[in-house]
């Protein structure tokens, strides 16, 4: 298998160090069997770099929520041209936020590890199919 691009690894939720192991198990919208792996199954990277590390993901999730809410409100206006009913906008924005919550949970953590973590760097020698190596 060839080297994985950064964009492809982010979209697929792969480990930021080896770009091979899955950061999450289960489907994004699968009830009961989804969550984040503690360690990368391929290279062994411990994802929670320090205790409470993912509290910072709340800020990334907040930014995603704001962008999605504005996008949904603008799309609602463009599609309906309704300026009279705040309930339409409230329903669309809140419904959209609820539907996108699992997406925000995953991608806030992925973006935090890829873009906002100075301690985690891509290691090209780990981006191989060989699993018998010392970590």
PDB file of C-alpha atoms in Angstrom:
ATOM      1  CA  UNK A   1       0.000   0.000   0.000  1.00  0.00           C
ATOM      2  CA  UNK A   2       1.313   3.462  -0.825  1.00  0.00           C
ATOM      3  CA  UNK A   3       1.923   6.304   1.625  1.00  0.00           C
ATOM      4  CA  UNK A   4      -1.231   7.942   2.921  1.00  0.00           C
ATOM      5  CA  UNK A   5      -1.735  11.664   2.281  1.00  0.00           C
ATOM      6  CA  UNK A   6      -2.491  13.914   5.250  1.00  0.00           C
ATOM      7  CA  UNK A   7      -5.904  14.916   3.895  1.00  0.00           C
ATOM      8  CA  UNK A   8      -6.872  11.309   3.256  1.00  0.00           C
ATOM      9  CA  UNK A   9      -5.708  10.301   6.748  1.00  0.00           C
ATOM     10  CA  UNK A  10      -7.715  13.121   8.366  1.00  0.00           C
ATOM     11  CA  UNK A  11     -10.875  12.239   6.448  1.00  0.00           C
ATOM     12  CA  UNK A  12     -10.528   8.540   7.323  1.00  0.00           C
ATOM     13  CA  UNK A  13      -9.730   9.216  11.000  1.00  0.00           C
ATOM     14  CA  UNK A  14      -6.267   7.640  10.944  1.00  0.00           C
ATOM     15  CA  UNK A  15      -3.487   8.055  13.498  1.00  0.00           C
ATOM     16  CA  UNK A  16      -1.520  11.304  13.006  1.00  0.00           C
ATOM     17  CA  UNK A  17       1.830   9.584  13.611  1.00  0.00           C
ATOM     18  CA  UNK A  18       1.606   6.548  11.291  1.00  0.00           C
ATOM     19  CA  UNK A  19      -1.526   7.378   9.235  1.00  0.00           C
ATOM     20  CA  UNK A  20      -2.431   3.683   9.313  1.00  0.00           C
ATOM     21  CA  UNK A  21      -4.211   2.835  12.557  1.00  0.00           C
ATOM     22  CA  UNK A  22      -7.802   3.875  13.179  1.00  0.00           C
ATOM     23  CA  UNK A  23      -8.339   6.465  15.891  1.00  0.00           C
ATOM     24  CA  UNK A  24     -11.936   5.319  16.404  1.00  0.00           C
ATOM     25  CA  UNK A  25     -13.715   1.987  16.464  1.00  0.00           C
ATOM     26  CA  UNK A  26     -17.256   1.455  15.260  1.00  0.00           C
ATOM     27  CA  UNK A  27     -19.232   3.597  12.847  1.00  0.00           C
ATOM     28  CA  UNK A  28     -19.763   7.304  13.402  1.00  0.00           C
ATOM     29  CA  UNK A  29     -23.520   6.894  13.860  1.00  0.00           C
ATOM     30  CA  UNK A  30     -23.430   3.363  15.273  1.00  0.00           C
ATOM     31  CA  UNK A  31     -25.185   3.229  18.631  1.00  0.00           C
ATOM     32  CA  UNK A  32     -23.460   1.374  21.444  1.00  0.00           C
ATOM     33  CA  UNK A  33     -20.273   0.313  19.680  1.00  0.00           C
ATOM     34  CA  UNK A  34     -18.361   3.464  18.840  1.00  0.00           C
ATOM     35  CA  UNK A  35     -15.615   5.307  20.614  1.00  0.00           C
ATOM     36  CA  UNK A  36     -11.995   6.306  20.529  1.00  0.00           C
ATOM     37  CA  UNK A  37      -9.141   3.840  20.839  1.00  0.00           C
ATOM     38  CA  UNK A  38      -6.745   4.609  23.684  1.00  0.00           C
ATOM     39  CA  UNK A  39      -3.736   3.694  21.564  1.00  0.00           C
ATOM     40  CA  UNK A  40      -3.103   3.419  17.836  1.00  0.00           C
ATOM     41  CA  UNK A  41      -3.529  -0.237  16.812  1.00  0.00           C
ATOM     42  CA  UNK A  42      -0.693   0.167  14.273  1.00  0.00           C
ATOM     43  CA  UNK A  43       2.085   2.200  15.963  1.00  0.00           C
ATOM     44  CA  UNK A  44       0.964   2.297  19.613  1.00  0.00           C
ATOM     45  CA  UNK A  45       0.674   6.104  19.942  1.00  0.00           C
ATOM     46  CA  UNK A  46      -1.284   6.993  23.086  1.00  0.00           C
ATOM     47  CA  UNK A  47      -3.865   9.470  21.758  1.00  0.00           C
ATOM     48  CA  UNK A  48      -4.577  11.270  25.019  1.00  0.00           C
ATOM     49  CA  UNK A  49      -1.145  12.854  25.282  1.00  0.00           C
ATOM     50  CA  UNK A  50      -1.705  14.058  28.848  1.00  0.00           C
ATOM     51  CA  UNK A  51      -4.631  13.859  31.306  1.00  0.00           C
ATOM     52  CA  UNK A  52      -7.476  16.100  30.184  1.00  0.00           C
ATOM     53  CA  UNK A  53      -5.884  16.663  26.779  1.00  0.00           C
ATOM     54  CA  UNK A  54      -9.161  16.350  24.891  1.00  0.00           C
ATOM     55  CA  UNK A  55     -10.824  19.148  26.867  1.00  0.00           C
ATOM     56  CA  UNK A  56      -9.224  21.382  24.227  1.00  0.00           C
ATOM     57  CA  UNK A  57     -11.285  19.523  21.628  1.00  0.00           C
ATOM     58  CA  UNK A  58     -14.350  21.322  23.055  1.00  0.00           C
ATOM     59  CA  UNK A  59     -13.060  24.573  21.571  1.00  0.00           C
ATOM     60  CA  UNK A  60     -12.525  22.943  18.180  1.00  0.00           C
ATOM     61  CA  UNK A  61     -16.000  21.419  18.399  1.00  0.00           C
ATOM     62  CA  UNK A  62     -17.439  24.831  19.277  1.00  0.00           C
ATOM     63  CA  UNK A  63     -15.828  26.350  16.171  1.00  0.00           C
ATOM     64  CA  UNK A  64     -17.230  23.525  14.036  1.00  0.00           C
ATOM     65  CA  UNK A  65     -20.701  24.064  15.561  1.00  0.00           C
ATOM     66  CA  UNK A  66     -20.626  27.807  14.875  1.00  0.00           C
ATOM     67  CA  UNK A  67     -19.549  27.259  11.255  1.00  0.00           C
ATOM     68  CA  UNK A  68     -22.217  24.601  10.748  1.00  0.00           C
ATOM     69  CA  UNK A  69     -24.936  26.739  12.358  1.00  0.00           C
ATOM     70  CA  UNK A  70     -24.144  29.738  10.176  1.00  0.00           C
ATOM     71  CA  UNK A  71     -24.028  27.516   7.091  1.00  0.00           C
ATOM     72  CA  UNK A  72     -27.382  25.922   7.954  1.00  0.00           C
ATOM     73  CA  UNK A  73     -29.009  29.294   8.631  1.00  0.00           C
ATOM     74  CA  UNK A  74     -27.757  30.742   5.326  1.00  0.00           C
ATOM     75  CA  UNK A  75     -28.815  27.599   3.449  1.00  0.00           C
ATOM     76  CA  UNK A  76     -32.267  27.809   5.065  1.00  0.00           C
ATOM     77  CA  UNK A  77     -32.636  31.406   3.938  1.00  0.00           C
ATOM     78  CA  UNK A  78     -31.422  30.654   0.404  1.00  0.00           C
ATOM     79  CA  UNK A  79     -33.812  27.724   0.055  1.00  0.00           C
ATOM     80  CA  UNK A  80     -36.912  29.229   1.730  1.00  0.00           C
ATOM     81  CA  UNK A  81     -36.463  33.038   1.596  1.00  0.00           C
ATOM     82  CA  UNK A  82     -38.351  33.042   4.903  1.00  0.00           C
ATOM     83  CA  UNK A  83     -37.475  35.932   7.224  1.00  0.00           C
ATOM     84  CA  UNK A  84     -40.682  35.752   9.279  1.00  0.00           C
ATOM     85  CA  UNK A  85     -40.336  32.563  11.302  1.00  0.00           C
ATOM     86  CA  UNK A  86     -37.516  32.257  13.834  1.00  0.00           C
ATOM     87  CA  UNK A  87     -38.831  28.769  14.623  1.00  0.00           C
ATOM     88  CA  UNK A  88     -37.835  27.543  11.183  1.00  0.00           C
ATOM     89  CA  UNK A  89     -34.245  28.686  11.721  1.00  0.00           C
ATOM     90  CA  UNK A  90     -34.159  27.452  15.308  1.00  0.00           C
ATOM     91  CA  UNK A  91     -35.426  24.016  14.276  1.00  0.00           C
ATOM     92  CA  UNK A  92     -33.020  23.682  11.367  1.00  0.00           C
ATOM     93  CA  UNK A  93     -29.980  24.875  13.315  1.00  0.00           C
ATOM     94  CA  UNK A  94     -30.698  22.804  16.457  1.00  0.00           C
ATOM     95  CA  UNK A  95     -31.617  19.740  14.389  1.00  0.00           C
ATOM     96  CA  UNK A  96     -28.465  20.129  12.338  1.00  0.00           C
ATOM     97  CA  UNK A  97     -26.327  20.478  15.467  1.00  0.00           C
ATOM     98  CA  UNK A  98     -27.849  17.315  16.930  1.00  0.00           C
ATOM     99  CA  UNK A  99     -27.371  15.369  13.708  1.00  0.00           C
ATOM    100  CA  UNK A 100     -23.771  16.561  13.350  1.00  0.00           C
ATOM    101  CA  UNK A 101     -22.765  15.935  16.999  1.00  0.00           C
ATOM    102  CA  UNK A 102     -21.067  12.555  16.302  1.00  0.00           C
ATOM    103  CA  UNK A 103     -19.200  14.150  13.377  1.00  0.00           C
ATOM    104  CA  UNK A 104     -18.062  17.034  15.595  1.00  0.00           C
ATOM    105  CA  UNK A 105     -16.955  14.668  18.356  1.00  0.00           C
ATOM    106  CA  UNK A 106     -14.683  12.751  16.017  1.00  0.00           C
ATOM    107  CA  UNK A 107     -13.334  15.539  13.880  1.00  0.00           C
ATOM    108  CA  UNK A 108     -12.691  17.923  16.789  1.00  0.00           C
ATOM    109  CA  UNK A 109     -10.326  15.311  18.218  1.00  0.00           C
ATOM    110  CA  UNK A 110      -8.813  14.509  14.827  1.00  0.00           C
ATOM    111  CA  UNK A 111      -8.170  18.171  14.032  1.00  0.00           C
ATOM    112  CA  UNK A 112      -6.759  18.757  17.514  1.00  0.00           C
ATOM    113  CA  UNK A 113      -4.231  15.943  17.103  1.00  0.00           C
ATOM    114  CA  UNK A 114      -3.290  16.793  13.510  1.00  0.00           C
ATOM    115  CA  UNK A 115      -3.122  20.589  13.555  1.00  0.00           C
ATOM    116  CA  UNK A 116      -2.921  21.778  17.144  1.00  0.00           C
ATOM    117  CA  UNK A 117      -0.577  19.262  18.793  1.00  0.00           C
ATOM    118  CA  UNK A 118       3.097  20.217  18.623  1.00  0.00           C
ATOM    119  CA  UNK A 119       4.157  16.885  20.180  1.00  0.00           C
ATOM    120  CA  UNK A 120       2.636  14.665  17.484  1.00  0.00           C
ATOM    121  CA  UNK A 121       4.420  14.466  14.143  1.00  0.00           C
ATOM    122  CA  UNK A 122       4.057  12.215  11.122  1.00  0.00           C
ATOM    123  CA  UNK A 123       6.692   9.475  11.009  1.00  0.00           C
ATOM    124  CA  UNK A 124       7.002   8.215   7.394  1.00  0.00           C
ATOM    125  CA  UNK A 125       8.845   5.037   8.412  1.00  0.00           C
ATOM    126  CA  UNK A 126       5.724   3.943  10.319  1.00  0.00           C
ATOM    127  CA  UNK A 127       3.509   4.401   7.230  1.00  0.00           C
ATOM    128  CA  UNK A 128       4.065   0.837   6.049  1.00  0.00           C
ATOM    129  CA  UNK A 129       2.136  -2.415   6.102  1.00  0.00           C
ATOM    130  CA  UNK A 130       4.860  -4.076   8.197  1.00  0.00           C
ATOM    131  CA  UNK A 131       3.515  -4.497  11.721  1.00  0.00           C
ATOM    132  CA  UNK A 132       6.578  -6.278  13.194  1.00  0.00           C
ATOM    133  CA  UNK A 133       8.631  -3.330  14.387  1.00  0.00           C
ATOM    134  CA  UNK A 134       9.765  -1.824  17.643  1.00  0.00           C
ATOM    135  CA  UNK A 135       7.839   1.219  18.756  1.00  0.00           C
TER     136      UNK A 135
END
